[in-house]
mmCIF file of N, CA and C in Angstrom:
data_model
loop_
_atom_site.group_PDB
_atom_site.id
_atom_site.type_symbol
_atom_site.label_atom_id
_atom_site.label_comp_id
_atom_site.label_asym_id
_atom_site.label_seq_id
_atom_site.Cartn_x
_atom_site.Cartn_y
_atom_site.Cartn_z
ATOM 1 N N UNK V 238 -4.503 -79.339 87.498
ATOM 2 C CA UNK V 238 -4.036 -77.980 87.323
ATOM 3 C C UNK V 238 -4.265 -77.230 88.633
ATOM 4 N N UNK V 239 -3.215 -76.616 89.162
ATOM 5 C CA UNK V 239 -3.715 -75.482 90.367
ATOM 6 C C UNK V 239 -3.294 -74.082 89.750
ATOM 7 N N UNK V 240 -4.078 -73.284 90.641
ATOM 8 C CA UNK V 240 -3.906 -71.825 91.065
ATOM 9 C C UNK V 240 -2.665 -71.311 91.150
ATOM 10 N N UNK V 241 -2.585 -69.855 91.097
ATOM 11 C CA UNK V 241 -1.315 -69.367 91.767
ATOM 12 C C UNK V 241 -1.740 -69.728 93.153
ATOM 13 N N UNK V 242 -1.853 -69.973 93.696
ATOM 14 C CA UNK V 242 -1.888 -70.250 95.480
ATOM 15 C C UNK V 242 -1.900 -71.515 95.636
ATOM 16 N N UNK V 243 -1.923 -72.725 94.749
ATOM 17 C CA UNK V 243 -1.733 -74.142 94.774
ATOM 18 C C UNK V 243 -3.143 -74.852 95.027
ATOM 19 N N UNK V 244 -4.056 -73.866 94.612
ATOM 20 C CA UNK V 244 -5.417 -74.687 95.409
ATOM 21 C C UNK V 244 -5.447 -75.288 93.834
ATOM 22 N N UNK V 245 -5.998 -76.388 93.913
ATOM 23 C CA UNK V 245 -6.302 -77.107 92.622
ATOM 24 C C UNK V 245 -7.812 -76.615 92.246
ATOM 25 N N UNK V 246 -7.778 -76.115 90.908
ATOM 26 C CA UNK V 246 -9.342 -75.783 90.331
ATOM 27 C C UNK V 246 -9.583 -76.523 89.909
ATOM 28 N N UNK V 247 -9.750 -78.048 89.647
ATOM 29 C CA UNK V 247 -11.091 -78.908 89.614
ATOM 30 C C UNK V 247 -11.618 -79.401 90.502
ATOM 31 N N UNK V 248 -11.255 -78.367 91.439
ATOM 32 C CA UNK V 248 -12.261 -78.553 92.772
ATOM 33 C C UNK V 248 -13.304 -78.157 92.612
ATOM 34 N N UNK V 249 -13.615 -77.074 91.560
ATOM 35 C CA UNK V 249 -15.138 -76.713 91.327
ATOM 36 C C UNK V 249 -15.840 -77.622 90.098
ATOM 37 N N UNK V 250 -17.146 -78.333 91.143
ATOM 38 C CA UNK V 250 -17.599 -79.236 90.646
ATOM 39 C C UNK V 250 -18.903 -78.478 90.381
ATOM 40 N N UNK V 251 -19.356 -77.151 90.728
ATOM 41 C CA UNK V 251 -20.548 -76.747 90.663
ATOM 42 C C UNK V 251 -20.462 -75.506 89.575
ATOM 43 N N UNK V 252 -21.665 -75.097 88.629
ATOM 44 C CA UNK V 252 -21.674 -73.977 88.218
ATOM 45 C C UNK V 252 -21.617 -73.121 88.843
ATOM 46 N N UNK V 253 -20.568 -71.873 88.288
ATOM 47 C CA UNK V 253 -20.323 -70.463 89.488
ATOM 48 C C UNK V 253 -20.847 -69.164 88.640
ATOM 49 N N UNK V 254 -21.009 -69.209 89.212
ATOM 50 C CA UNK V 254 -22.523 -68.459 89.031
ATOM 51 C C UNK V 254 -22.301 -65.996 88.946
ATOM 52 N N UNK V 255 -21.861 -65.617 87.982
ATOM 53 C CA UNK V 255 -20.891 -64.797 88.061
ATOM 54 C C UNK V 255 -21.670 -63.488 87.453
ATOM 55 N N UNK V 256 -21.775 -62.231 88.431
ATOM 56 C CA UNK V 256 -22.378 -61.005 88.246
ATOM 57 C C UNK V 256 -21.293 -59.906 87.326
ATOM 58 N N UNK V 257 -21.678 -59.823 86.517
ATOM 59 C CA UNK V 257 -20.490 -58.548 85.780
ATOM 60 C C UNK V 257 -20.674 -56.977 85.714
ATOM 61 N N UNK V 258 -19.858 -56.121 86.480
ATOM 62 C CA UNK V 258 -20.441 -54.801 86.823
ATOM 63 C C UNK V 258 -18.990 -53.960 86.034
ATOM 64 N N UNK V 259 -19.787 -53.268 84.832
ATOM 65 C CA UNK V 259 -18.954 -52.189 84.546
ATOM 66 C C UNK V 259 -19.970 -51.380 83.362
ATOM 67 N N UNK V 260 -19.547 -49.929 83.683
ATOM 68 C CA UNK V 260 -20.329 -48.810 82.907
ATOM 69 C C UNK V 260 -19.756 -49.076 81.471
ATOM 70 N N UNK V 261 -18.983 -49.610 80.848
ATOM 71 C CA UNK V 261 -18.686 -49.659 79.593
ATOM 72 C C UNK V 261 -19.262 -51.191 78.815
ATOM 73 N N UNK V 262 -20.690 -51.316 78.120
ATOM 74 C CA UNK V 262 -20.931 -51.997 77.800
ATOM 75 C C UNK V 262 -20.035 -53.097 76.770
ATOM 76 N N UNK V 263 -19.030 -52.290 76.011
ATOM 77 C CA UNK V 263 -17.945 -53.330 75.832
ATOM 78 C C UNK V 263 -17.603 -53.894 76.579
ATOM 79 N N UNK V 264 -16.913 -53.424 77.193
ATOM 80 C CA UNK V 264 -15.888 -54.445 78.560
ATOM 81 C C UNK V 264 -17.258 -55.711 79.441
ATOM 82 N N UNK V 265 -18.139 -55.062 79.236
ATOM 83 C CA UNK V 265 -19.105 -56.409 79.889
ATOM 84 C C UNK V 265 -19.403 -57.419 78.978
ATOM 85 N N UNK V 266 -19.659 -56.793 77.717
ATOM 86 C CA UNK V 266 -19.227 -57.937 76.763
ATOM 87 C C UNK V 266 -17.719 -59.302 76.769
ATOM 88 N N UNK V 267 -16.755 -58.240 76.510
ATOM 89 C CA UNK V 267 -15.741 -58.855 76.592
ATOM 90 C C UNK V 267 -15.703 -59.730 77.267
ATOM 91 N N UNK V 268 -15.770 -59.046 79.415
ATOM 92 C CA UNK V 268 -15.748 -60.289 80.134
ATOM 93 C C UNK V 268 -16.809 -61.221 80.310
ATOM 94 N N UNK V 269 -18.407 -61.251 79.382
ATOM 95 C CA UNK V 269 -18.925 -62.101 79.582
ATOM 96 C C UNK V 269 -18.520 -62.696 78.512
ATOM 97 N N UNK V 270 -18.054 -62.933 77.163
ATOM 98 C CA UNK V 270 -17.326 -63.607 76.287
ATOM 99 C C UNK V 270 -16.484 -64.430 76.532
ATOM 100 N N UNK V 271 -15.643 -63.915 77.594
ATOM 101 C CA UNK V 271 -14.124 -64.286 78.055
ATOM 102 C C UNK V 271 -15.091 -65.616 79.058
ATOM 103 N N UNK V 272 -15.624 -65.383 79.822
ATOM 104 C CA UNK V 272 -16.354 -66.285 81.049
ATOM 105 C C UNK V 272 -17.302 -66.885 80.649
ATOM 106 N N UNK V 273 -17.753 -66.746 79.136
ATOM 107 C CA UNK V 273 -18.629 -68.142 78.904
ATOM 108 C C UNK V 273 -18.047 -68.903 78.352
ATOM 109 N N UNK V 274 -16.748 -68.866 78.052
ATOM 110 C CA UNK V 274 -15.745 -69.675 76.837
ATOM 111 C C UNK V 274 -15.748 -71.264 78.396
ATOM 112 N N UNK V 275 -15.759 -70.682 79.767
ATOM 113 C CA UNK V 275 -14.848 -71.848 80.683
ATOM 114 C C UNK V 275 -16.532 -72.013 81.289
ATOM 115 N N UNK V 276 -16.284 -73.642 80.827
ATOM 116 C CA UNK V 276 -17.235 -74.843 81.377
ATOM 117 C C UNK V 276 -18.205 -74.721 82.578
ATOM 118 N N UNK V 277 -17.719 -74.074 83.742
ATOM 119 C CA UNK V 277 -18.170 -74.240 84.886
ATOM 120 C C UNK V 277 -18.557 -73.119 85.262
ATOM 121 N N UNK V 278 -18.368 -71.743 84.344
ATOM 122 C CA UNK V 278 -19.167 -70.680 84.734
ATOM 123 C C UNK V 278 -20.278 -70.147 83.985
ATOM 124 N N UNK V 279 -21.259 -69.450 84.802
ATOM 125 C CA UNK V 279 -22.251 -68.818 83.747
ATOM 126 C C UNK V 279 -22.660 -67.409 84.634
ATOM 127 N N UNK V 280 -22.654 -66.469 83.187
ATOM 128 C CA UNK V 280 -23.170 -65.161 83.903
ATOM 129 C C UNK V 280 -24.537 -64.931 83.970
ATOM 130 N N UNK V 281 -24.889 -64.544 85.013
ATOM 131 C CA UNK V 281 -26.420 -64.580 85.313
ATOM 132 C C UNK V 281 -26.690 -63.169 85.598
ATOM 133 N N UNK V 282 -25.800 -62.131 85.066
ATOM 134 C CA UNK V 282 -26.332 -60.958 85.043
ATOM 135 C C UNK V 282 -25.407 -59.947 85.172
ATOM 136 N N UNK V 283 -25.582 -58.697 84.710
ATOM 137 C CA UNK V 283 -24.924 -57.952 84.134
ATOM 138 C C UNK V 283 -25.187 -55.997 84.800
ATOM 139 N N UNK V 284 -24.544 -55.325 85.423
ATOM 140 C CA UNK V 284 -24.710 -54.378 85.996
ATOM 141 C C UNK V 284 -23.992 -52.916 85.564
ATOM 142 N N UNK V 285 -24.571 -52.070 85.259
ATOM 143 C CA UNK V 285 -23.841 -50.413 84.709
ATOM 144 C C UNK V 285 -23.418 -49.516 85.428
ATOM 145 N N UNK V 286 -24.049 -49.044 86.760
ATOM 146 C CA UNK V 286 -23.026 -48.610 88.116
ATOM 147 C C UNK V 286 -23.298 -49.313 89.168
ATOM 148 N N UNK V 287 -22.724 -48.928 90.103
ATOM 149 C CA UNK V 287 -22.857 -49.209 91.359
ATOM 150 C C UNK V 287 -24.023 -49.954 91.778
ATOM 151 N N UNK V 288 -24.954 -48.360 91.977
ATOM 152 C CA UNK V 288 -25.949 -48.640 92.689
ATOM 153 C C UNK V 288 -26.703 -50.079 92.383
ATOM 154 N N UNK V 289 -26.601 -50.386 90.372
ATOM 155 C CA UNK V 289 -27.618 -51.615 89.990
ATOM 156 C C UNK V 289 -26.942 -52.512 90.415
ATOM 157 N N UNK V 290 -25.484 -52.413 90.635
ATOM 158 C CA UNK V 290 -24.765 -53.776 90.729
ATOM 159 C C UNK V 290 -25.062 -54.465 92.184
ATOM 160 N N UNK V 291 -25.420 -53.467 93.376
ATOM 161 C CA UNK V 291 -26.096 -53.776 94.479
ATOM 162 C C UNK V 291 -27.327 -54.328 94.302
ATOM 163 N N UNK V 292 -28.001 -53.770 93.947
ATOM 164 C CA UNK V 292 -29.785 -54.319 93.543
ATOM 165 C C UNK V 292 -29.483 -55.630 92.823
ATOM 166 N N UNK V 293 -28.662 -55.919 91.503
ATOM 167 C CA UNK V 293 -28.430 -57.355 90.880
ATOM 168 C C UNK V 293 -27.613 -58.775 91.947
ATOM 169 N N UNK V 294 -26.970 -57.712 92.477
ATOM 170 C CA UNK V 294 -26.163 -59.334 93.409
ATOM 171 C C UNK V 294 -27.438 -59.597 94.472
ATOM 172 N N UNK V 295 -27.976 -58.149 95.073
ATOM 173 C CA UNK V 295 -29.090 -58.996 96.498
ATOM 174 C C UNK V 295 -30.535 -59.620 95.445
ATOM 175 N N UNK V 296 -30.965 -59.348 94.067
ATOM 176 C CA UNK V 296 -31.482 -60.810 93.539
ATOM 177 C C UNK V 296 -31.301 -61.738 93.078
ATOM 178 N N UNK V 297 -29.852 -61.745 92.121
ATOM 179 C CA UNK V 297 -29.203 -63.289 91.983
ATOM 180 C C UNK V 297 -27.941 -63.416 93.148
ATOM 181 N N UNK V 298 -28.062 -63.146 93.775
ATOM 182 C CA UNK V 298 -26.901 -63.339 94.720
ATOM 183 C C UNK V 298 -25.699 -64.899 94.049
ATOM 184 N N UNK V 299 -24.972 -63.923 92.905
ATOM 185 C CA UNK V 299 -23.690 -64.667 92.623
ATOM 186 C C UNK V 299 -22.836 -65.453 93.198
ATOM 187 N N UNK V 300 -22.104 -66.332 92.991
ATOM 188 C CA UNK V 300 -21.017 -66.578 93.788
ATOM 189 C C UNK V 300 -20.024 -65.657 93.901
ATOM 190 N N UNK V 301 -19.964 -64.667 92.757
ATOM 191 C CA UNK V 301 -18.945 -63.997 92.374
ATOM 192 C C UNK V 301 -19.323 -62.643 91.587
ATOM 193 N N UNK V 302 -18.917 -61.505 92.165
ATOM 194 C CA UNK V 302 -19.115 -60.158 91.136
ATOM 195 C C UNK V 302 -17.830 -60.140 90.826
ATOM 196 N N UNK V 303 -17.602 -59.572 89.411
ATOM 197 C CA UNK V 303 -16.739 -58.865 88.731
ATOM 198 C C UNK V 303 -17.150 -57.213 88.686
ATOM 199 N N UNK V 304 -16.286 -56.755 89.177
ATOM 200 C CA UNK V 304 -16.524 -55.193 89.459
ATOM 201 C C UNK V 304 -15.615 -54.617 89.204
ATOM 202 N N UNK V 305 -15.808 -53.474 88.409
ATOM 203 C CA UNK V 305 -14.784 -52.242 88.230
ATOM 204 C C UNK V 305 -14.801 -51.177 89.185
ATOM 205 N N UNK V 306 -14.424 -50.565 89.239
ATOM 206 C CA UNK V 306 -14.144 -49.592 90.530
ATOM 207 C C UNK V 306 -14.947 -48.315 90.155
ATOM 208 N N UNK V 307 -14.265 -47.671 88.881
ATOM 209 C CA UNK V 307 -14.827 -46.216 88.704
ATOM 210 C C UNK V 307 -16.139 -46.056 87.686
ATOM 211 N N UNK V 308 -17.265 -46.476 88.408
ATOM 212 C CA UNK V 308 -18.923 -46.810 87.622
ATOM 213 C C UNK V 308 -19.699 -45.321 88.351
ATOM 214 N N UNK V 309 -20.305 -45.194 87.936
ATOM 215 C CA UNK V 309 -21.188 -44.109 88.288
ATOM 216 C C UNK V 309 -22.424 -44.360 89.097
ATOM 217 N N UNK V 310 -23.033 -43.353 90.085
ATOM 218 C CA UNK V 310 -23.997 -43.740 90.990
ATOM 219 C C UNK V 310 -22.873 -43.788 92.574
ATOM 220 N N UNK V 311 -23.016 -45.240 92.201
ATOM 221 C CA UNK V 311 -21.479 -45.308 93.533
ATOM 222 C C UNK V 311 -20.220 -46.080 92.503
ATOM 223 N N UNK V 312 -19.233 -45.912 92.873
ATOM 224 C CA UNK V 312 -18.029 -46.388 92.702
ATOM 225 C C UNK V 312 -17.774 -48.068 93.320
ATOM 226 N N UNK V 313 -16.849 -48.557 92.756
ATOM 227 C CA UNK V 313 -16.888 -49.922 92.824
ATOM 228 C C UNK V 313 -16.911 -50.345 94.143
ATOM 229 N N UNK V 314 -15.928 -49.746 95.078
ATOM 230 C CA UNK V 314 -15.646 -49.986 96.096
ATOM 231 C C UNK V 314 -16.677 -49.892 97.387
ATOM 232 N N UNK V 315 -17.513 -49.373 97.170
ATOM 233 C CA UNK V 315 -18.815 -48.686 97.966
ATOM 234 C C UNK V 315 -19.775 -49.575 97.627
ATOM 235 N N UNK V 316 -19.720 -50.234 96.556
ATOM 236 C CA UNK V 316 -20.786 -51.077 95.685
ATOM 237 C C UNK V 316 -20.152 -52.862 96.643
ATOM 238 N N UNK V 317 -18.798 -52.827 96.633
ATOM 239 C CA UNK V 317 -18.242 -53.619 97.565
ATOM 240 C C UNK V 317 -18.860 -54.047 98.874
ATOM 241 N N UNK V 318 -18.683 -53.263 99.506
ATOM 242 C CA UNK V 318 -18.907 -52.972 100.786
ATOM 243 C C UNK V 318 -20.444 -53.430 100.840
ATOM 244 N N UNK V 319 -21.182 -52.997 100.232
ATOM 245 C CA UNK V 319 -22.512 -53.067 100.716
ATOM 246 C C UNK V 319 -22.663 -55.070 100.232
ATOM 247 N N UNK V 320 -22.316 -55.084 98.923
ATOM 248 C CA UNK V 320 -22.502 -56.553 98.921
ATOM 249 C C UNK V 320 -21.773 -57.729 99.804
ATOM 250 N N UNK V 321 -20.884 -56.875 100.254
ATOM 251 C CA UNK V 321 -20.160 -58.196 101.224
ATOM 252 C C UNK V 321 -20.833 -57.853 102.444
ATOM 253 N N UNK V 322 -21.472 -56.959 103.309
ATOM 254 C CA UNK V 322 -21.844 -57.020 104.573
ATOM 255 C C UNK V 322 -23.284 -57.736 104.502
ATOM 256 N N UNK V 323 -24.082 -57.935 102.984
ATOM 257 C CA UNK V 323 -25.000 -58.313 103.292
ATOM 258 C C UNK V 323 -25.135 -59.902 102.241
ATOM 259 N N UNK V 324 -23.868 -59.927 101.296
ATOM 260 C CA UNK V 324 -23.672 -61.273 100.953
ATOM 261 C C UNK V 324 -22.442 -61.927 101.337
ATOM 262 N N UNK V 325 -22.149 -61.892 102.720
ATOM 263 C CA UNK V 325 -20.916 -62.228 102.564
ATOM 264 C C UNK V 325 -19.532 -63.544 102.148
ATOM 265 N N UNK V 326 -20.481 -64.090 101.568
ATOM 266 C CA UNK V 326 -20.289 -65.452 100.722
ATOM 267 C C UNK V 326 -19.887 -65.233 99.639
ATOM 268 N N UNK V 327 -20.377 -64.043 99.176
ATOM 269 C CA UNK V 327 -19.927 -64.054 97.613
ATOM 270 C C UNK V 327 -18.647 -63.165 97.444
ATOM 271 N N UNK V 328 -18.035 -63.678 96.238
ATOM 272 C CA UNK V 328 -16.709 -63.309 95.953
ATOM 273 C C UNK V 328 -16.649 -61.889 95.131
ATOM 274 N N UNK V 329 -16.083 -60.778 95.429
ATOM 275 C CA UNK V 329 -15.275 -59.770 95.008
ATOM 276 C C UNK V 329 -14.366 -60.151 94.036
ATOM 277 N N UNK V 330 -14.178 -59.970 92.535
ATOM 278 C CA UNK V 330 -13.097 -59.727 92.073
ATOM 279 C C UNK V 330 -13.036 -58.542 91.250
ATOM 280 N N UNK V 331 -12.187 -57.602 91.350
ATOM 281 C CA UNK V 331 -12.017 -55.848 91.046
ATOM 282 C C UNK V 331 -11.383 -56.202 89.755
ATOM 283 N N UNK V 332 -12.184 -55.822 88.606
ATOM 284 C CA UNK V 332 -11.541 -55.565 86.914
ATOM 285 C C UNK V 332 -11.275 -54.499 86.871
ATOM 286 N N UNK V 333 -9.898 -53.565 86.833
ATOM 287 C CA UNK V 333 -9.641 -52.510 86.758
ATOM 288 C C UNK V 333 -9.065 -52.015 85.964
ATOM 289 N N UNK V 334 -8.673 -50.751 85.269
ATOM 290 C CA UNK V 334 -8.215 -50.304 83.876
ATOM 291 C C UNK V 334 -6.642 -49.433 84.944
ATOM 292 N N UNK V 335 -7.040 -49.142 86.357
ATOM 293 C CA UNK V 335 -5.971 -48.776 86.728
ATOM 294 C C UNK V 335 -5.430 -49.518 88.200
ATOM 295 N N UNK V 336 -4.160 -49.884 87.763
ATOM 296 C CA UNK V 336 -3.522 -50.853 88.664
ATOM 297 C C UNK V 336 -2.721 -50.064 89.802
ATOM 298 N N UNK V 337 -3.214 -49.217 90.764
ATOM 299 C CA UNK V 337 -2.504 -48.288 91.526
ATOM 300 C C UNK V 337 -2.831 -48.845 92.832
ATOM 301 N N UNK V 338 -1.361 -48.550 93.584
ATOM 302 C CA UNK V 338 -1.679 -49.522 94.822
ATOM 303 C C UNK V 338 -2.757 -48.930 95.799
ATOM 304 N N UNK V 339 -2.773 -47.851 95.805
ATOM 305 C CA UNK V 339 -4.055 -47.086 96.637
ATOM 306 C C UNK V 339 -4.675 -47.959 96.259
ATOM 307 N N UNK V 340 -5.724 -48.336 95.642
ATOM 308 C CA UNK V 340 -6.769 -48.682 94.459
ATOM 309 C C UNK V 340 -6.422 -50.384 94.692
ATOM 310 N N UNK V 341 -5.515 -51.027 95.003
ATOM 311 C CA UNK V 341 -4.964 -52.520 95.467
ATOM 312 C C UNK V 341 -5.398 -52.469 96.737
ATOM 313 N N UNK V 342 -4.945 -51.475 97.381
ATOM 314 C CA UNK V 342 -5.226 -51.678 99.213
ATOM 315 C C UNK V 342 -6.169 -51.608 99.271
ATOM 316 N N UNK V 343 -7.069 -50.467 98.910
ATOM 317 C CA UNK V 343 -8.878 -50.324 99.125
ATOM 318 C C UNK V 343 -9.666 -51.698 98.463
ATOM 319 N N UNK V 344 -9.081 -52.493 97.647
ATOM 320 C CA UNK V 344 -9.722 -53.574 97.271
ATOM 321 C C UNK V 344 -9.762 -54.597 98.420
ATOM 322 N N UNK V 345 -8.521 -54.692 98.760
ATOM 323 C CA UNK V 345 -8.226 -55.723 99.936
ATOM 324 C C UNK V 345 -9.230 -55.295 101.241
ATOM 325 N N UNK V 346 -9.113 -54.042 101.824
ATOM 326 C CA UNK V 346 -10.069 -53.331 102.606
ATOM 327 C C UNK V 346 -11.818 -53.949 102.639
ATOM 328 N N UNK V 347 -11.708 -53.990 101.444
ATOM 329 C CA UNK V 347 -13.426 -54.106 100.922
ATOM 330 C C UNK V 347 -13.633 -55.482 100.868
ATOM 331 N N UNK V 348 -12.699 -56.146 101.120
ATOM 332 C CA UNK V 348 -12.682 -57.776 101.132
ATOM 333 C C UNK V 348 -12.961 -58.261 99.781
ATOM 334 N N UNK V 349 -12.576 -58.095 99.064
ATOM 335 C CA UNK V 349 -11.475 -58.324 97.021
ATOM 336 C C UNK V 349 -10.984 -59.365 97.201
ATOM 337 N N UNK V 350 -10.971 -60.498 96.794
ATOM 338 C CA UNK V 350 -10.788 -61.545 96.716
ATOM 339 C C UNK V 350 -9.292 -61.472 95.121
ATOM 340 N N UNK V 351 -9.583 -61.206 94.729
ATOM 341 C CA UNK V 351 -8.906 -60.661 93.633
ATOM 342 C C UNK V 351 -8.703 -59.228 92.879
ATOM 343 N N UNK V 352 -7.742 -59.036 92.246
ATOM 344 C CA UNK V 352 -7.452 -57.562 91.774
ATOM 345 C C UNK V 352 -7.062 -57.789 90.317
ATOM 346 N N UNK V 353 -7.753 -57.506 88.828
ATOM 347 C CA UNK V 353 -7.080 -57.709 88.201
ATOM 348 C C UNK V 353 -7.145 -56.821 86.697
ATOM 349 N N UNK V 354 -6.222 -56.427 86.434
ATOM 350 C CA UNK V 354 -6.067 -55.466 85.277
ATOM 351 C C UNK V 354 -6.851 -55.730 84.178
ATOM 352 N N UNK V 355 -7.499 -54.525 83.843
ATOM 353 C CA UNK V 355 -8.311 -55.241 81.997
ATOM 354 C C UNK V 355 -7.477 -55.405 81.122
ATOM 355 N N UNK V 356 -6.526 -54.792 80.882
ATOM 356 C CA UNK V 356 -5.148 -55.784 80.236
ATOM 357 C C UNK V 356 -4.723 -57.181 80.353
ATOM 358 N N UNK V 357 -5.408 -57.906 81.264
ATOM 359 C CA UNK V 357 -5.205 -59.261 81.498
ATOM 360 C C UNK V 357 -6.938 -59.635 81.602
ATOM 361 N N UNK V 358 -7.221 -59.789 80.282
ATOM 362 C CA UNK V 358 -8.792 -59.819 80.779
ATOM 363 C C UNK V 358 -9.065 -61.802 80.481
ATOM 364 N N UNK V 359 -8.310 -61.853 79.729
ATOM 365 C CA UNK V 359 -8.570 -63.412 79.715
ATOM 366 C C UNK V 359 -8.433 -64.521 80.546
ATOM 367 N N UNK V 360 -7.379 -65.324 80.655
ATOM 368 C CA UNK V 360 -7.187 -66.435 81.222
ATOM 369 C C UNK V 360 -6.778 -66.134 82.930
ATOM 370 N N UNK V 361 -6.244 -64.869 82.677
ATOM 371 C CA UNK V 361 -5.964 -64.424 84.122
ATOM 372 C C UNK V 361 -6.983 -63.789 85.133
ATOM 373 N N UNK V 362 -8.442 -63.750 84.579
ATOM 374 C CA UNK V 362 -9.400 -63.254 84.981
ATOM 375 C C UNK V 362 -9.931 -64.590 85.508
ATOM 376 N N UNK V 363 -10.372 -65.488 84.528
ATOM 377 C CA UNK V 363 -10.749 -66.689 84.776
ATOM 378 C C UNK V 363 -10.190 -67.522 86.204
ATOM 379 N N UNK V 364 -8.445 -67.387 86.456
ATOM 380 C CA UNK V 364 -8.156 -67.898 87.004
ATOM 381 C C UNK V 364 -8.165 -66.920 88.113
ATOM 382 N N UNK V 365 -8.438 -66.065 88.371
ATOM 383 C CA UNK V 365 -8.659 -64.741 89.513
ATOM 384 C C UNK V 365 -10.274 -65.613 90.105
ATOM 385 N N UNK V 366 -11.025 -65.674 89.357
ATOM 386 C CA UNK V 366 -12.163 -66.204 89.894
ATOM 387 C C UNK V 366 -11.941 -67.340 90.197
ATOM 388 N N UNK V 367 -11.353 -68.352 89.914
ATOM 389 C CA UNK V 367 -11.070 -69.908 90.255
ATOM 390 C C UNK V 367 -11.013 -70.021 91.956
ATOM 391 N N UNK V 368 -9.483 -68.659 92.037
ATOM 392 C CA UNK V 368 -9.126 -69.279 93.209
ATOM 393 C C UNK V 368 -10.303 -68.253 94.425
ATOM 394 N N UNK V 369 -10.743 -66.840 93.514
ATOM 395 C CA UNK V 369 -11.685 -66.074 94.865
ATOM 396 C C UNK V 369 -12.868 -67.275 95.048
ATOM 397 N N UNK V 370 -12.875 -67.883 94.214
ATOM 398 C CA UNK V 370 -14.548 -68.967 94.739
ATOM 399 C C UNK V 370 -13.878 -69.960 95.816
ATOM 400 N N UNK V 371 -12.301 -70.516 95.249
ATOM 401 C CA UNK V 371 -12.348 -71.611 96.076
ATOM 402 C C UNK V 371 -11.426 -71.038 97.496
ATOM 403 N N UNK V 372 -11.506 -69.868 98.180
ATOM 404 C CA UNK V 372 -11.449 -69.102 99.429
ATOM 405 C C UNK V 372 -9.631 -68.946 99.108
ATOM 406 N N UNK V 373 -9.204 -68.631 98.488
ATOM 407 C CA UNK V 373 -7.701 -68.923 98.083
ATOM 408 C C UNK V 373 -7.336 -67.491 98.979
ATOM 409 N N UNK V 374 -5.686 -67.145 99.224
ATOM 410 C CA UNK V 374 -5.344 -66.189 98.975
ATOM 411 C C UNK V 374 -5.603 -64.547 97.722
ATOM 412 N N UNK V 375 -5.537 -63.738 98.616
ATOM 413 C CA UNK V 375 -5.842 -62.358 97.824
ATOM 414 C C UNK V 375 -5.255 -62.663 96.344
ATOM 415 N N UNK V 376 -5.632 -62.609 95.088
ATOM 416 C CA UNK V 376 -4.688 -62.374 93.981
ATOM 417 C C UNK V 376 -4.461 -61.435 93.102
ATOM 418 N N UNK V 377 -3.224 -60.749 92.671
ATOM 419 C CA UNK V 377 -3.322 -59.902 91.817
ATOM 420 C C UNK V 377 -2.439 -59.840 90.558
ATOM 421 N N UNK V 378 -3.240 -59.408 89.636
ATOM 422 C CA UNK V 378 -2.521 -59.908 88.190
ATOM 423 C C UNK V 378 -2.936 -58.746 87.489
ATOM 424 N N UNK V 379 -1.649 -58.455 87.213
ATOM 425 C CA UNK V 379 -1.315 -56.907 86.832
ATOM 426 C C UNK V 379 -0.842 -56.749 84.992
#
């Protein structure tokens, strides 16, 4: 099976290891529901704004945050920034409730590996993380 970008995902042979940041304790449910259903990931922790979602990635330093943009403290994008200049290994993917290209470009800016609507919270999330772990092209699934 591959990616939208053709990278084949059973290239990940390792557990990926996945931080979930959003102020609405549903939706962190959801996407940790949605991301423990697939084999090769596990969430190792869970963040309510910004600021904790910084403090949670620099002690489990994820392979991968799932981040929403508009969290309180700092905003997603600011919460971005700080984890990629000081993890810069780990993957960005932006869960967003609004799909506006402002809000697309500033992801890409912040080095977003993926962009993807909570309307597509399932299989298209999953596969948003597939290809940000395995260094794929930007993706967005709207």
């Amino acid at each position: 099976m591959s990616s939208p970008t053709g990278v084949h995902v059973q290239e990940i042979e390792r557990r990926v290891r996945i931080l979930i940041a959003d102020d609405y304790p549903v939706i962190r449910r959801m996407v940790r529901s949605t991301l423990e259903e697939h084999p090769r990931f596990e969430v190792c922790g869970e963040a309510e704004d910004g600021a904790k979602t910084i403090e949670e990635a620099a002690r489990l330093k994820p392979d991968v945050v799932v981040l929403n943009i508009t969290m309180p403290v700092l905003d997603g994008f600011e919460a971005a920034r700080e984890i990629k200049a000081s993890l810069p290994k780990t993957a960005i993917v932006i869960l967003s409730s609004s799909v506006d290209q402002r809000f697309i470009e500033e992801a890409k800016k912040v080095g977003a590996r993926a962009y993807v609507a909570k309307t597509e919270l399932g299989n298209a999330l999953v596969k948003a993380i597939e290809t940000a772990v395995l260094g794929g092209d930007f993706v967005l699934v709207e």
